[in-house]
Every structure is written in C-alpha cells, then in structure tokens.
mmCIF file of C-alpha atoms in Angstrom:
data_model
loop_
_atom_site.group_PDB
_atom_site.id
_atom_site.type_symbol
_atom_site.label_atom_id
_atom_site.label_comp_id
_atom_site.label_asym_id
_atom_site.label_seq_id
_atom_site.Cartn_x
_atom_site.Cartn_y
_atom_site.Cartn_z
ATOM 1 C CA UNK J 203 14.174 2.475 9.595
ATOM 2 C CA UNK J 204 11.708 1.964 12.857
ATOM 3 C CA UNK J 205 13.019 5.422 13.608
ATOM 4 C CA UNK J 206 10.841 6.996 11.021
ATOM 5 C CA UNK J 207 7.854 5.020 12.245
ATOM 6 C CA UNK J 208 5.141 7.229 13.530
ATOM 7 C CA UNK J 209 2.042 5.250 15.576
ATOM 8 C CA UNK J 210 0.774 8.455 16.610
ATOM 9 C CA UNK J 211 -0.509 9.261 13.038
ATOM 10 C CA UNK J 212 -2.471 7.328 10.832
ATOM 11 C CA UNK J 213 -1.474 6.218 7.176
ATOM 12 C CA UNK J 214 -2.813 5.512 4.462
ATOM 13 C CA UNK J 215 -1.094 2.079 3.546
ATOM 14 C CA UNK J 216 -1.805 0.768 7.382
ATOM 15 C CA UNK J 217 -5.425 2.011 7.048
ATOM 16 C CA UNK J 218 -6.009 0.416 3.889
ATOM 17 C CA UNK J 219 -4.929 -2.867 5.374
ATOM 18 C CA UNK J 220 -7.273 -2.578 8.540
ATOM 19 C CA UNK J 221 -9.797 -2.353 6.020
ATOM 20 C CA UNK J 222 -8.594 -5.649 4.621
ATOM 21 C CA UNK J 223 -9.323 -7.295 7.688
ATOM 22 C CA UNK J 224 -4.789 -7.281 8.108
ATOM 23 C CA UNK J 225 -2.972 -7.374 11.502
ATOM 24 C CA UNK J 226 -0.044 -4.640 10.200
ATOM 25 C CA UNK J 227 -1.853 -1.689 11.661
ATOM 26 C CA UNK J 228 -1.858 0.351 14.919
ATOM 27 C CA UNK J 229 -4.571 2.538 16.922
ATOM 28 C CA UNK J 230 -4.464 5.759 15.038
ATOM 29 C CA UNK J 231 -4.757 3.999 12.097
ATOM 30 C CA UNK J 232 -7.962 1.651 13.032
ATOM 31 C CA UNK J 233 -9.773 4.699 14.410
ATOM 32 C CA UNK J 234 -8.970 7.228 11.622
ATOM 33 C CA UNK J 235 -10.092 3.954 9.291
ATOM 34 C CA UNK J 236 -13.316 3.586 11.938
ATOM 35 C CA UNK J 237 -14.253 7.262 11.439
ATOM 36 C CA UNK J 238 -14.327 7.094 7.163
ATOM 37 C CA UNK J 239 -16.172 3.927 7.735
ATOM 38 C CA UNK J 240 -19.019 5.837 9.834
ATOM 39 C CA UNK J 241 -19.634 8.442 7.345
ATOM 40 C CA UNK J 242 -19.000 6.341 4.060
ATOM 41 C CA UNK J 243 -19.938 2.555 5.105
ATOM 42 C CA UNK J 244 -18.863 0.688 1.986
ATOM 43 C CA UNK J 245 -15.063 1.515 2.369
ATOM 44 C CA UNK J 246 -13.915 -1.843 3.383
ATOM 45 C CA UNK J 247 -16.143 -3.165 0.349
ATOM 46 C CA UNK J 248 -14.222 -0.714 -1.754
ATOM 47 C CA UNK J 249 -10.650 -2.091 -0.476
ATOM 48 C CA UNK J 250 -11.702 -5.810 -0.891
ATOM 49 C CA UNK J 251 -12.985 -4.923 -4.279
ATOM 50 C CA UNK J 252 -9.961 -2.515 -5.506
ATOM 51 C CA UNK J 253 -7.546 -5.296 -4.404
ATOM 52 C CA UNK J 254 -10.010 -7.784 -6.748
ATOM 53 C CA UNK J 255 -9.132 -5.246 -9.759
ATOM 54 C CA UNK J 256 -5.861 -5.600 -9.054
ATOM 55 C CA UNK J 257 -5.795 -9.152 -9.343
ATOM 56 C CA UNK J 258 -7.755 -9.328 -12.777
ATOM 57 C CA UNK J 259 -5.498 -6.025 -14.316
ATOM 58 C CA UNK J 260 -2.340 -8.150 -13.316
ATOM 59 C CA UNK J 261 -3.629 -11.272 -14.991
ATOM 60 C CA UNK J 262 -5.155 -9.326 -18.297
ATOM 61 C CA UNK J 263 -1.534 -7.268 -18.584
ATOM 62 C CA UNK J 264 0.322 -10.416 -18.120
ATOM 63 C CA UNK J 265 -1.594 -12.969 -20.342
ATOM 64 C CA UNK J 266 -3.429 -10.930 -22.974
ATOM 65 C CA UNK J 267 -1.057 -8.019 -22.944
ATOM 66 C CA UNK J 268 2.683 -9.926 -22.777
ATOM 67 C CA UNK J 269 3.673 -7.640 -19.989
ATOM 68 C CA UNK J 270 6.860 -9.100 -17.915
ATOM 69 C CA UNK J 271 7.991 -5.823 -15.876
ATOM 70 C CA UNK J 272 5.722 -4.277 -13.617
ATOM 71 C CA UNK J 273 6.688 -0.945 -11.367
ATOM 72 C CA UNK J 274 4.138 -1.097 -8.421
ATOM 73 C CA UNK J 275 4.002 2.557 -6.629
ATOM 74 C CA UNK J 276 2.119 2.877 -3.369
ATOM 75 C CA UNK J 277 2.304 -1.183 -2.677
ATOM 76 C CA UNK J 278 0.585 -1.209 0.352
ATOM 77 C CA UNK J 279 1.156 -4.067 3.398
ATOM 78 C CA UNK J 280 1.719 -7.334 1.470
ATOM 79 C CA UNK J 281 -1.933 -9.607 1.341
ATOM 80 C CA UNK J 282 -2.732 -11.879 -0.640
ATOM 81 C CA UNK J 283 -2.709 -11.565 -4.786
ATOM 82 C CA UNK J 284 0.042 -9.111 -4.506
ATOM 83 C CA UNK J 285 1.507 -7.752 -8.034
ATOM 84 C CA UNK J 286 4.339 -10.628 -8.523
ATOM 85 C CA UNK J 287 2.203 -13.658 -6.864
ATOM 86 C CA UNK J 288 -0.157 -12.815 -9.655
ATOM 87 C CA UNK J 289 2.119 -11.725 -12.769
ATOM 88 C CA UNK J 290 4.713 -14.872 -11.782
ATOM 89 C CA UNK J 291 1.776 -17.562 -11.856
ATOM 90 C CA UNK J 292 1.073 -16.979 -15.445
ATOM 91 C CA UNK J 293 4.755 -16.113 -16.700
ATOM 92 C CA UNK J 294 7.611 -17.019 -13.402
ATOM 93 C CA UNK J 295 9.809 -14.504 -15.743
ATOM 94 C CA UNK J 296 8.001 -11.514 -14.352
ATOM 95 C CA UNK J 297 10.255 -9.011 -12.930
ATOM 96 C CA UNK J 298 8.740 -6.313 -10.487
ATOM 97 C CA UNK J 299 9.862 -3.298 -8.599
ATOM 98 C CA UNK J 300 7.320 -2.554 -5.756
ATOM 99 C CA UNK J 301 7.829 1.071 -4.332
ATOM 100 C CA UNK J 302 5.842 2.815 -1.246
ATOM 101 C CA UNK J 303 7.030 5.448 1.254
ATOM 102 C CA UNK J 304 6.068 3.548 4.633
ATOM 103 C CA UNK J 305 8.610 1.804 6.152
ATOM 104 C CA UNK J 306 6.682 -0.709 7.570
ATOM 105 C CA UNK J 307 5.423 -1.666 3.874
ATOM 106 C CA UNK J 308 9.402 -1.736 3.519
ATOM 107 C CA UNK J 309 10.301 -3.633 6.080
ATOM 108 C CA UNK J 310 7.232 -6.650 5.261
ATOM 109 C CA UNK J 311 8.132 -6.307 1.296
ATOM 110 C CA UNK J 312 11.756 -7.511 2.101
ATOM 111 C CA UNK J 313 10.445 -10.370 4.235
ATOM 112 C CA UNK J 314 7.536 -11.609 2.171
ATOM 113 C CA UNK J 315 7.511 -10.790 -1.237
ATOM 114 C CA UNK J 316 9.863 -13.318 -2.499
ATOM 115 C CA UNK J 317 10.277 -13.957 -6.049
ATOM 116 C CA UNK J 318 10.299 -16.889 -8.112
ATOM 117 C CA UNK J 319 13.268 -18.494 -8.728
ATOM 118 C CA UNK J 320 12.860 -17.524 -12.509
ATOM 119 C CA UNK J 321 12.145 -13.977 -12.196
ATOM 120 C CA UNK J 322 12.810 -10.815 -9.488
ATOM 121 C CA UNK J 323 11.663 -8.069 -7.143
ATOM 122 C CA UNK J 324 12.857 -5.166 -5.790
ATOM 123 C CA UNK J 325 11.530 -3.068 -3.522
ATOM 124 C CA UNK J 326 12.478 0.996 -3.383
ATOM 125 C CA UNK J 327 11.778 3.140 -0.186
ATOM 126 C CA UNK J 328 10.322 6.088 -2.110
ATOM 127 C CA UNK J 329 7.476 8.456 -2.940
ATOM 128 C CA UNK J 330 5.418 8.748 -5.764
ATOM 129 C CA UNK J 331 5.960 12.510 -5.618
ATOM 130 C CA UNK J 332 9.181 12.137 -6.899
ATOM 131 C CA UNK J 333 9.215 10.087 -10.063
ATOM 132 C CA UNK J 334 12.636 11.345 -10.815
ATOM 133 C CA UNK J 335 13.844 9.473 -7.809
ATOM 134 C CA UNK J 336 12.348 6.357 -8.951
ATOM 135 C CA UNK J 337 13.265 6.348 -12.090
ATOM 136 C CA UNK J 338 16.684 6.765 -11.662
ATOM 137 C CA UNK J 339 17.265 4.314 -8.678
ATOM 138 C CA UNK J 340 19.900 1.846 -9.444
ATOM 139 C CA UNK J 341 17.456 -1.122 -8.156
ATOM 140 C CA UNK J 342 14.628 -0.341 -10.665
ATOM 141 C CA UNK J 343 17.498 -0.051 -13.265
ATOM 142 C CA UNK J 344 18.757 -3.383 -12.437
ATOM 143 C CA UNK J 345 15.622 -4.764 -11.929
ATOM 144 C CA UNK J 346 13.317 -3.565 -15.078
ATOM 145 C CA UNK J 347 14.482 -3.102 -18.774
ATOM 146 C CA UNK J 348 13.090 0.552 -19.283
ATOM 147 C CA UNK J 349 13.484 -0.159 -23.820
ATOM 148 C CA UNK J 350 10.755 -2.982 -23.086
ATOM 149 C CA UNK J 351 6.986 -2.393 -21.851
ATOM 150 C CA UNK J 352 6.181 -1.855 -18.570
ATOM 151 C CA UNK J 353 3.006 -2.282 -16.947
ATOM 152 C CA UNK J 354 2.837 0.745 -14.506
ATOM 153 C CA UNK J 355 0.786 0.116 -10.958
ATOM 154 C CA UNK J 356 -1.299 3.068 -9.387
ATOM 155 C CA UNK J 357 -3.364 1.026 -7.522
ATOM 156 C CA UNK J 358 -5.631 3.743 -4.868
ATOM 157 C CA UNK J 359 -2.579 5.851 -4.369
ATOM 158 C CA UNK J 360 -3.361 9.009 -6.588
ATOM 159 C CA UNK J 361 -6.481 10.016 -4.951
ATOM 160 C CA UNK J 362 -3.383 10.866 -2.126
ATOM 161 C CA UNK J 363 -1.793 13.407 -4.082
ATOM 162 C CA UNK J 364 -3.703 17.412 -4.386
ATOM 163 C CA UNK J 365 -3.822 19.168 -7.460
ATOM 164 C CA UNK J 366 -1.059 21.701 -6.044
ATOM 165 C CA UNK J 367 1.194 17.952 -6.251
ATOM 166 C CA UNK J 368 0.701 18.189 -10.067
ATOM 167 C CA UNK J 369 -0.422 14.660 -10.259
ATOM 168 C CA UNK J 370 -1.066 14.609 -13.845
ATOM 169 C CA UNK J 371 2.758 15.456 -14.335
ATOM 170 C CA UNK J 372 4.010 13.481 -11.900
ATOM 171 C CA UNK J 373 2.092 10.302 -14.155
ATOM 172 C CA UNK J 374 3.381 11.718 -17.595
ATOM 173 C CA UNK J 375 6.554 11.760 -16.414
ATOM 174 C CA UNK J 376 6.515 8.066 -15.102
ATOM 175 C CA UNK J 377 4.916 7.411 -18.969
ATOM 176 C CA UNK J 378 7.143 8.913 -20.798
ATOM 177 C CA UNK J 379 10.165 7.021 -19.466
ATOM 178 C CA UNK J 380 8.632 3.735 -20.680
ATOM 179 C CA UNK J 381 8.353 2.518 -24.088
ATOM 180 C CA UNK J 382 5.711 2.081 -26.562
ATOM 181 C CA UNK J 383 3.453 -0.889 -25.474
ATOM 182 C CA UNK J 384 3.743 -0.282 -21.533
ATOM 183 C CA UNK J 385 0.071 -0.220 -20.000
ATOM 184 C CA UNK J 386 -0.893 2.199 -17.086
ATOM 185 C CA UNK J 387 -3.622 0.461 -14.383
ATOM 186 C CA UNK J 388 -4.916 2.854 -12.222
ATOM 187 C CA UNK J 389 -7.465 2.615 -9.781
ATOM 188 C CA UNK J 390 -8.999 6.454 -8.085
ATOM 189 C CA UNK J 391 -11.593 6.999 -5.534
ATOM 190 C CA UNK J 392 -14.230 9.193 -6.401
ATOM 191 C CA UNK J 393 -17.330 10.994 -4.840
ATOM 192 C CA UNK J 394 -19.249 10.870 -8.119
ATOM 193 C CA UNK J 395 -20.990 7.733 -6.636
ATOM 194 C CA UNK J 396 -21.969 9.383 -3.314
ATOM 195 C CA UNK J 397 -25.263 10.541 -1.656
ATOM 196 C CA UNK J 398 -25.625 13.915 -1.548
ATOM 197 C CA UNK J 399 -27.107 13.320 2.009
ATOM 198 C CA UNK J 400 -23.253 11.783 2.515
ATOM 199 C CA UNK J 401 -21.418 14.367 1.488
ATOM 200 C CA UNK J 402 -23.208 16.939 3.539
ATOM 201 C CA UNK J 403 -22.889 14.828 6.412
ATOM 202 C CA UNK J 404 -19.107 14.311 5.607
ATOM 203 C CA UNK J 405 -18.800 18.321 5.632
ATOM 204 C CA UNK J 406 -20.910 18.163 8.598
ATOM 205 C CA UNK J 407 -18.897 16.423 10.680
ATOM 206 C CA UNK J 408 -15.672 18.637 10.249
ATOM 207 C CA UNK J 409 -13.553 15.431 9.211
ATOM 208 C CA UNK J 410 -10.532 16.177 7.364
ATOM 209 C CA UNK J 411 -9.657 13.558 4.802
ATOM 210 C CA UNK J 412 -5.990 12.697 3.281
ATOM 211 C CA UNK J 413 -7.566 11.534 -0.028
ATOM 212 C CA UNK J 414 -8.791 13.548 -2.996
ATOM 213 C CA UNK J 415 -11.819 11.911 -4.766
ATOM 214 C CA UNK J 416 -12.109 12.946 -8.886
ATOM 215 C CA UNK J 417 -14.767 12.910 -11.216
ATOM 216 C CA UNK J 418 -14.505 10.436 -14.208
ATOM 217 C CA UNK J 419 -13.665 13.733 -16.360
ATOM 218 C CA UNK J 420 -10.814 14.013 -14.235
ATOM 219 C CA UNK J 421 -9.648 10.275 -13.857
ATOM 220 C CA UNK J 422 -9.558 10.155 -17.362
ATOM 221 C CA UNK J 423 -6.969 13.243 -17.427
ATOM 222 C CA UNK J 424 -4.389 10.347 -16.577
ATOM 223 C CA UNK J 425 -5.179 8.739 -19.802
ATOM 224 C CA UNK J 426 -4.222 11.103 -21.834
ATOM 225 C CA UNK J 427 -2.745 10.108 -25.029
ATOM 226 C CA UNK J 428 -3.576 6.274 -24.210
ATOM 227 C CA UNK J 429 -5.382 3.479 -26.013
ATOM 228 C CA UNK J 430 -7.786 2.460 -22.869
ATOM 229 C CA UNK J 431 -8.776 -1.272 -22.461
ATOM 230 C CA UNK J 432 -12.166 -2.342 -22.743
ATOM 231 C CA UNK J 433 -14.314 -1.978 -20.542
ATOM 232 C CA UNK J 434 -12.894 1.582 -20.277
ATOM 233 C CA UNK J 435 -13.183 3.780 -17.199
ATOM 234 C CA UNK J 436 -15.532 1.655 -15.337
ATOM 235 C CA UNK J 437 -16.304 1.280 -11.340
ATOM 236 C CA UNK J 438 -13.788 -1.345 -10.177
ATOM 237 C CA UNK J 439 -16.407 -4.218 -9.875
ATOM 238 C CA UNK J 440 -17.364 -3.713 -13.425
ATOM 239 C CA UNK J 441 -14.282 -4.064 -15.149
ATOM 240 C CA UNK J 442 -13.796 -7.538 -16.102
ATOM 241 C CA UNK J 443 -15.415 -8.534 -13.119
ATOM 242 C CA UNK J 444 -17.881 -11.423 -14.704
ATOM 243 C CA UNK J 445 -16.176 -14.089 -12.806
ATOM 244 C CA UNK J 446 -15.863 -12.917 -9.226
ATOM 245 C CA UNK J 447 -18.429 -13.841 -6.598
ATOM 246 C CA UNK J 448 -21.974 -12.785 -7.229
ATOM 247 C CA UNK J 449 -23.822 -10.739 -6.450
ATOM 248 C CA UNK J 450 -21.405 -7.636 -7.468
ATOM 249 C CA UNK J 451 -21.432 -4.752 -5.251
ATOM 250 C CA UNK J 452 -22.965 -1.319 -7.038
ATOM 251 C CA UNK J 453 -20.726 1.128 -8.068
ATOM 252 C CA UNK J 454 -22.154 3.719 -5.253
ATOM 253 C CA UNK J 455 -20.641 0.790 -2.672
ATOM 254 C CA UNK J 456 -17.424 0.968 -3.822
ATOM 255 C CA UNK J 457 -17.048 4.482 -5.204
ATOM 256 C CA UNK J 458 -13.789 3.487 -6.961
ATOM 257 C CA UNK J 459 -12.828 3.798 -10.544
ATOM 258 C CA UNK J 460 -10.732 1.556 -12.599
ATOM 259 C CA UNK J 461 -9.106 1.408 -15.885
ATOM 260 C CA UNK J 462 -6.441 -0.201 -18.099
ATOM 261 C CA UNK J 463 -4.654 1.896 -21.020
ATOM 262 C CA UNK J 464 -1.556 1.190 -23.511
ATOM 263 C CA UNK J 465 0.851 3.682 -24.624
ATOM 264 C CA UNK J 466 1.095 3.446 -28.507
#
C-alpha cells in the first residue's frame, strides 16, 4: 500500500486534517492547506465546524431517525467523533462501512477505528467515482443489510468531484441501491458566502483549487426526490447547532452547506 503513497502532492483527506490541527499530514499538504488559508482565512473554522455537523447528523440519524448502517465515503484521517464512535454510543449495534481512496486513511482506519463489541466496521479502499465498485464489494455486503435503511455519509467530499464526474449520478446511483427510509447527509463547500473582493483575489493569485464550490440551487440538486430534515439546506453551524459553543461562527466563516434528507 505505502507504494501508492505520494508526499510530493497534496490531498485532500491529509489537508483537511492539517486543518484539524492532526499530525497525519506531510509538507505538500500543509503548504497547499497554508496557501487556501491565505486567500480564504476561515477554512480551518470551516473543517472544525463541518466535523461538528457531522457529529450532530450522526446523532439525529441514529436516535431520532433509527438508522443502524451507515456507508461513510471520503472518511478522512480518523479524529475524534468519527461516524461509528458517534452512531455506537447511542445504539453499540451500529454497523458501518467507512470508504476513502487514500491509503494512509486506509492504513489508520484498520488501526483505529475499532468497533464495539456489539456492532462492526469495515473499511473499503475505494473511490467515490465508482459507486458500482462500492456497492458491490463483498465487505460492504457483509457488513451492511442493503433491504434495511442506510444512512449515506458525504461529508466535504463532493465539492471534489467536476461536473464532467457526473456527480449528481454518481449520488443517485448510491440512492437508489438503498431502501426506502435511508437518509443522505451531505455537507458541500460553496462560494455563495464569499467576498467578492475574495474571489477576485483568489483569481488573482493564479491558484488552482481541487474543490468545486456550488450554489445552494445546486447543492440541493443532490436532494432530489428527498424529504429534507429540518432545518433544511442550512450553513453547517446552523443546522441543529443550538447546543455547540457560543458564539456560532457566520455562515460567510465557514462557507459550508449542510443538510439531512430521507428517501420515501
């Protein structure tokens, strides 16, 4: 596995955990995270607060909604509040399949996300590209019941994939394959919060970004079809966010949006 390792270019799940304030990152990484964090200076707001929503859409999809599977694509470096610490607090029965395409996530999944005794995780070395793949790996098939809901985790990994990637397909396909009452939790950066001032100087400065920021019009293109949760498509500090440390950053600090929907 080290093999495919590549220190020489930054990515996005080693970035994102830089931003976290995490150890499991390397040079390219800290200075591609240093140079977002120049032009837009909330970022590592954003990732504390996007990992926050995380937490709370695990615990509402697990208490409120009866959720006990969970397929977690684009998992990141294991911190803390991960998918299963959450969902197996409330119900140790939760099963979870955690999937991401960096080998290093791989390789700290295996040694740290360990289940409880009561309920399971697996962990799949693939890419959200290819839900075909995931789907039909024999460890998700093992792990999840795919005739009983399934709360479906797209936690900042969409904004990662271009129009050309047919992202709305590549969701509808993951949807369809799970039954009626499955929820989708998806969290998308956006530029709809952002100084125009910011963006100029973004285009300015000639840096060339791996993610893809939507408009709320087009976040809500992944809902398609769904019965979304109250409070809707909201900035990630707003949604259900009454109970975490005050004061609450603005949306335009975070620049994230968030939202919980059911499939009927």
């Amino acid at each position: 596995m080290t093999d495919r390792i590549d220190t020489s270019v930054a990515h996005p799940a080693r970035r994102y955990d830089y931003w976290l304030g995490g150890k499991d990152n390397f040079q390219a990484d800290r200075d591609s995270g240093d140079q977002i964090a120049k032009l837009y200076p909330g970022i590592r707001t954003a990732a504390v607060e996007n990992r926050r929503f995380l937490r709370r859409a695990v615990t509402y999809l697990t208490r409120e909604a009866g959720i006990r599977q969970f397929l977690d694509i684009g998992t990141g470096i294991p911190t803390a509040d991960n998918t299963h610490e959450v969902a197996q607090r409330i119900a140790p029965d939760a099963r979870i399949v955690y999937v991401d395409n960096d080998p290093i996530v791989l390789a700290h999944a295996r040694a740290l996300l360990r289940s409880s005794k009561e309920g399971r995780t697996a962990y799949l070395d693939a890419d959200l590209r290819d839900p075909d793949r995931i789907l039909a790996d024999a460890d998700l098939r093992d792990t999840l019941d795919l005739t009983r809901p399934v709360g479906l985790m797209l936690i900042a990994v969409l904004h990662f994939v271009t129009d050309e990637e047919e992202p709305y397909a590549i969701v509808r396909r993951l949807l369809d394959a799970l039954p009626p009452g499955s929820h989708l939790a998806l969290s998308h950066g956006t530029l709809d919060f952002i100084p125009p001032e910011v963006k100029a100087a973004a285009a300015a400065s000639g840096m060339r970004s791996d993610m893809y920021g939507r408009t709320r019009d087009e976040v809500a293109r992944f809902l398609d079809g769904l019965e979304i949760v109250e409070p809707g498509i909201v900035a990630v500090p707003e949604w259900r966010g009454e109970e975490e440390p005050a004061p609450r950053p603005a949306p335009g600090e975070v620049s994230v949006y968030g939202a919980v929907a059911r499939k009927p």
